[in-house]
Amino acid sequence: MAGEAEAPRRAYGAFPRASHAPPRPRLEPVDREKTCPLLLRVFTKIGSHHFNEDFAVRGKEPRDEVQIYTWKDATLRELTDLVKEVAPEARRRNAKLSFALVYPDRHGRFVLREVGKTFSFGNGRLDDSLALAELGFQIGDYLDVAII
């Protein structure tokens, strides 16, 4: 059957962390001229992330949504710059953005899992260079951004 050799998507809501595992190889960049972008639904909130319950009812997601067309090789730095265009709070010199993936678990309940942080004005130290695909993003997942 198709997909049998694949690892389980998200066992118990998170990827296993092994300290002895070698670093993941860098992803092949997407040819953005030939590959159709995906729609990424981004929800922003000042001060903290949304709660899991905020995503419980389809069609009643949080109102502070930004829809971005992008590719799976988009980095958190690219997404930070796009969020800054629509969220004035994210443009503050000392603003920090915390990113979380939001996806349904095996029981159909939404799970929010933090995946990285960036500074509004990048310094290259945090998770600026991490790509969506490296974070376990799958098409259909939401992105929740806390502006701190």
PDB file of C-alpha atoms in Angstrom:
ATOM      1  CA  MET A   1       0.000   0.000   0.000  1.00  0.00           C
ATOM      2  CA  ALA A   2       1.105   3.544  -0.652  1.00  0.00           C
ATOM      3  CA  GLY A   3       2.639   5.247   2.327  1.00  0.00           C
ATOM      4  CA  GLU A   4       3.399   2.123   4.375  1.00  0.00           C
ATOM      5  CA  ALA A   5       7.106   2.888   4.392  1.00  0.00           C
ATOM      6  CA  GLU A   6       6.518   6.412   5.644  1.00  0.00           C
ATOM      7  CA  ALA A   7       7.084   7.246   9.280  1.00  0.00           C
ATOM      8  CA  PRO A   8       3.989   8.087  11.317  1.00  0.00           C
ATOM      9  CA  ARG A   9       3.004  11.696  10.778  1.00  0.00           C
ATOM     10  CA  ARG A  10       2.915  12.984  14.333  1.00  0.00           C
ATOM     11  CA  ALA A  11       2.857  10.349  16.995  1.00  0.00           C
ATOM     12  CA  TYR A  12       1.127  11.847  20.023  1.00  0.00           C
ATOM     13  CA  GLY A  13       1.308  15.372  18.617  1.00  0.00           C
ATOM     14  CA  ALA A  14       5.058  15.819  18.230  1.00  0.00           C
ATOM     15  CA  PHE A  15       8.051  14.465  16.418  1.00  0.00           C
ATOM     16  CA  PRO A  16      10.353  12.330  18.524  1.00  0.00           C
ATOM     17  CA  ARG A  17      13.515  14.114  19.570  1.00  0.00           C
ATOM     18  CA  ALA A  18      16.690  12.091  19.601  1.00  0.00           C
ATOM     19  CA  SER A  19      19.892  13.786  20.695  1.00  0.00           C
ATOM     20  CA  HIS A  20      22.029  11.194  18.940  1.00  0.00           C
ATOM     21  CA  ALA A  21      20.343  11.636  15.550  1.00  0.00           C
ATOM     22  CA  PRO A  22      22.402  13.330  12.841  1.00  0.00           C
ATOM     23  CA  PRO A  23      21.172  16.731  11.685  1.00  0.00           C
ATOM     24  CA  ARG A  24      18.541  16.636   8.970  1.00  0.00           C
ATOM     25  CA  PRO A  25      19.882  17.234   5.481  1.00  0.00           C
ATOM     26  CA  ARG A  26      18.928  20.568   3.951  1.00  0.00           C
ATOM     27  CA  LEU A  27      15.893  20.378   1.718  1.00  0.00           C
ATOM     28  CA  GLU A  28      16.179  20.782  -1.986  1.00  0.00           C
ATOM     29  CA  PRO A  29      14.945  24.267  -2.856  1.00  0.00           C
ATOM     30  CA  VAL A  30      11.644  24.450  -4.709  1.00  0.00           C
ATOM     31  CA  ASP A  31      11.700  25.858  -8.231  1.00  0.00           C
ATOM     32  CA  ARG A  32       9.299  28.698  -7.497  1.00  0.00           C
ATOM     33  CA  GLU A  33       8.915  29.467 -11.195  1.00  0.00           C
ATOM     34  CA  LYS A  34       7.571  25.983 -11.973  1.00  0.00           C
ATOM     35  CA  THR A  35       5.935  24.929  -8.691  1.00  0.00           C
ATOM     36  CA  CYS A  36       2.484  26.152  -7.739  1.00  0.00           C
ATOM     37  CA  PRO A  37       2.459  27.842  -4.304  1.00  0.00           C
ATOM     38  CA  LEU A  38       0.308  26.598  -1.434  1.00  0.00           C
ATOM     39  CA  LEU A  39      -2.140  28.640   0.628  1.00  0.00           C
ATOM     40  CA  LEU A  40      -0.865  29.098   4.172  1.00  0.00           C
ATOM     41  CA  ARG A  41      -3.420  30.301   6.705  1.00  0.00           C
ATOM     42  CA  VAL A  42      -1.580  32.343   9.328  1.00  0.00           C
ATOM     43  CA  PHE A  43      -3.210  33.475  12.572  1.00  0.00           C
ATOM     44  CA  THR A  44      -1.504  36.223  14.550  1.00  0.00           C
ATOM     45  CA  LYS A  45      -1.992  37.189  18.180  1.00  0.00           C
ATOM     46  CA  ILE A  46      -0.253  39.754  20.353  1.00  0.00           C
ATOM     47  CA  GLY A  47       1.286  38.463  23.579  1.00  0.00           C
ATOM     48  CA  SER A  48       0.719  34.717  23.208  1.00  0.00           C
ATOM     49  CA  HIS A  49      -0.397  31.923  20.948  1.00  0.00           C
ATOM     50  CA  HIS A  50      -4.052  31.103  20.418  1.00  0.00           C
ATOM     51  CA  PHE A  51      -5.543  28.203  22.370  1.00  0.00           C
ATOM     52  CA  ASN A  52      -6.221  24.799  20.781  1.00  0.00           C
ATOM     53  CA  GLU A  53      -9.934  25.391  21.369  1.00  0.00           C
ATOM     54  CA  ASP A  54      -9.825  28.476  19.121  1.00  0.00           C
ATOM     55  CA  PHE A  55      -9.459  26.113  16.154  1.00  0.00           C
ATOM     56  CA  ALA A  56     -11.973  23.475  17.292  1.00  0.00           C
ATOM     57  CA  VAL A  57     -14.844  24.471  14.977  1.00  0.00           C
ATOM     58  CA  ARG A  58     -14.153  24.608  11.258  1.00  0.00           C
ATOM     59  CA  GLY A  59     -15.186  27.975   9.877  1.00  0.00           C
ATOM     60  CA  LYS A  60     -14.892  29.635  13.294  1.00  0.00           C
ATOM     61  CA  GLU A  61     -11.137  29.999  13.444  1.00  0.00           C
ATOM     62  CA  PRO A  62      -9.686  33.159  15.014  1.00  0.00           C
ATOM     63  CA  ARG A  63     -10.503  36.333  13.118  1.00  0.00           C
ATOM     64  CA  ASP A  64      -6.974  37.681  12.875  1.00  0.00           C
ATOM     65  CA  GLU A  65      -6.077  35.626   9.811  1.00  0.00           C
ATOM     66  CA  VAL A  66      -3.599  36.391   7.056  1.00  0.00           C
ATOM     67  CA  GLN A  67      -3.566  34.219   3.951  1.00  0.00           C
ATOM     68  CA  ILE A  68      -0.181  33.816   2.324  1.00  0.00           C
ATOM     69  CA  TYR A  69       0.712  32.006  -0.870  1.00  0.00           C
ATOM     70  CA  THR A  70       4.111  30.417  -0.394  1.00  0.00           C
ATOM     71  CA  TRP A  71       6.124  27.220  -0.811  1.00  0.00           C
ATOM     72  CA  LYS A  72       7.261  24.531   1.625  1.00  0.00           C
ATOM     73  CA  ASP A  73      10.835  25.817   1.427  1.00  0.00           C
ATOM     74  CA  ALA A  74       9.810  29.236   2.794  1.00  0.00           C
ATOM     75  CA  THR A  75      11.884  30.108   5.853  1.00  0.00           C
ATOM     76  CA  LEU A  76      10.677  31.607   9.101  1.00  0.00           C
ATOM     77  CA  ARG A  77      12.583  34.780   8.130  1.00  0.00           C
ATOM     78  CA  GLU A  78      10.527  35.076   4.917  1.00  0.00           C
ATOM     79  CA  LEU A  79       7.312  34.510   6.867  1.00  0.00           C
ATOM     80  CA  THR A  80       8.385  37.046   9.508  1.00  0.00           C
ATOM     81  CA  ASP A  81       8.828  39.681   6.823  1.00  0.00           C
ATOM     82  CA  LEU A  82       5.394  38.900   5.370  1.00  0.00           C
ATOM     83  CA  VAL A  83       3.720  39.094   8.791  1.00  0.00           C
ATOM     84  CA  LYS A  84       5.412  42.447   9.406  1.00  0.00           C
ATOM     85  CA  GLU A  85       3.665  43.823   6.301  1.00  0.00           C
ATOM     86  CA  VAL A  86       0.212  43.247   7.814  1.00  0.00           C
ATOM     87  CA  ALA A  87       0.809  43.411  11.582  1.00  0.00           C
ATOM     88  CA  PRO A  88       2.179  46.775  12.805  1.00  0.00           C
ATOM     89  CA  GLU A  89       3.023  45.255  16.218  1.00  0.00           C
ATOM     90  CA  ALA A  90       5.483  42.904  14.501  1.00  0.00           C
ATOM     91  CA  ARG A  91       7.437  45.890  13.162  1.00  0.00           C
ATOM     92  CA  ARG A  92       8.603  47.022  16.604  1.00  0.00           C
ATOM     93  CA  ARG A  93      12.358  46.987  16.916  1.00  0.00           C
ATOM     94  CA  ASN A  94      12.291  44.559  19.871  1.00  0.00           C
ATOM     95  CA  ALA A  95       9.412  42.342  18.693  1.00  0.00           C
ATOM     96  CA  LYS A  96       9.887  38.595  18.814  1.00  0.00           C
ATOM     97  CA  LEU A  97       7.697  36.236  16.760  1.00  0.00           C
ATOM     98  CA  SER A  98       6.964  32.725  17.968  1.00  0.00           C
ATOM     99  CA  PHE A  99       5.710  30.273  15.333  1.00  0.00           C
ATOM    100  CA  ALA A 100       3.528  27.231  15.987  1.00  0.00           C
ATOM    101  CA  LEU A 101       2.003  24.664  13.662  1.00  0.00           C
ATOM    102  CA  VAL A 102      -1.675  23.923  14.190  1.00  0.00           C
ATOM    103  CA  TYR A 103      -2.949  20.581  12.909  1.00  0.00           C
ATOM    104  CA  PRO A 104      -5.486  17.882  13.833  1.00  0.00           C
ATOM    105  CA  ASP A 105      -4.243  14.978  15.928  1.00  0.00           C
ATOM    106  CA  ARG A 106      -5.326  11.398  15.288  1.00  0.00           C
ATOM    107  CA  HIS A 107      -8.563  12.053  17.205  1.00  0.00           C
ATOM    108  CA  GLY A 108      -9.433  15.093  15.097  1.00  0.00           C
ATOM    109  CA  ARG A 109      -8.672  17.640  17.840  1.00  0.00           C
ATOM    110  CA  PHE A 110      -6.396  20.492  16.915  1.00  0.00           C
ATOM    111  CA  VAL A 111      -2.910  20.560  18.416  1.00  0.00           C
ATOM    112  CA  LEU A 112      -0.691  23.623  18.583  1.00  0.00           C
ATOM    113  CA  ARG A 113       3.042  22.864  18.527  1.00  0.00           C
ATOM    114  CA  GLU A 114       5.674  25.599  18.783  1.00  0.00           C
ATOM    115  CA  VAL A 115       8.323  25.224  16.107  1.00  0.00           C
ATOM    116  CA  GLY A 116      10.526  28.313  16.127  1.00  0.00           C
ATOM    117  CA  LYS A 117      11.175  31.942  17.028  1.00  0.00           C
ATOM    118  CA  THR A 118      12.521  34.944  15.173  1.00  0.00           C
ATOM    119  CA  PHE A 119      13.249  38.567  15.967  1.00  0.00           C
ATOM    120  CA  SER A 120      11.385  41.185  13.965  1.00  0.00           C
ATOM    121  CA  PHE A 121      14.667  42.540  12.664  1.00  0.00           C
ATOM    122  CA  GLY A 122      16.635  39.358  12.062  1.00  0.00           C
ATOM    123  CA  ASN A 123      19.997  38.733  13.532  1.00  0.00           C
ATOM    124  CA  GLY A 124      20.331  35.230  12.119  1.00  0.00           C
ATOM    125  CA  ARG A 125      20.627  33.697  15.577  1.00  0.00           C
ATOM    126  CA  LEU A 126      17.253  32.151  16.268  1.00  0.00           C
ATOM    127  CA  ASP A 127      15.334  30.008  13.800  1.00  0.00           C
ATOM    128  CA  ASP A 128      15.433  32.367  10.812  1.00  0.00           C
ATOM    129  CA  SER A 129      16.723  29.768   8.364  1.00  0.00           C
ATOM    130  CA  LEU A 130      14.308  26.944   9.226  1.00  0.00           C
ATOM    131  CA  ALA A 131      11.973  26.061   6.344  1.00  0.00           C
ATOM    132  CA  LEU A 132       8.334  24.977   6.723  1.00  0.00           C
ATOM    133  CA  ALA A 133       9.119  21.494   5.420  1.00  0.00           C
ATOM    134  CA  GLU A 134      11.921  21.078   7.976  1.00  0.00           C
ATOM    135  CA  LEU A 135       9.439  21.876  10.746  1.00  0.00           C
ATOM    136  CA  GLY A 136       7.085  19.060   9.737  1.00  0.00           C
ATOM    137  CA  PHE A 137       4.598  21.334   7.969  1.00  0.00           C
ATOM    138  CA  GLN A 138       2.059  19.578   5.767  1.00  0.00           C
ATOM    139  CA  ILE A 139      -0.322  21.207   3.347  1.00  0.00           C
ATOM    140  CA  GLY A 140      -3.511  22.040   5.244  1.00  0.00           C
ATOM    141  CA  ASP A 141      -1.768  22.871   8.522  1.00  0.00           C
ATOM    142  CA  TYR A 142      -2.227  26.361   9.950  1.00  0.00           C
ATOM    143  CA  LEU A 143       0.505  28.608  11.283  1.00  0.00           C
ATOM    144  CA  ASP A 144      -0.058  30.465  14.540  1.00  0.00           C
ATOM    145  CA  VAL A 145       2.211  33.450  15.206  1.00  0.00           C
ATOM    146  CA  ALA A 146       2.531  35.017  18.644  1.00  0.00           C
ATOM    147  CA  ILE A 147       3.925  38.550  18.526  1.00  0.00           C
ATOM    148  CA  ILE A 148       5.776  39.071  21.806  1.00  0.00           C
TER     149      ILE A 148
END
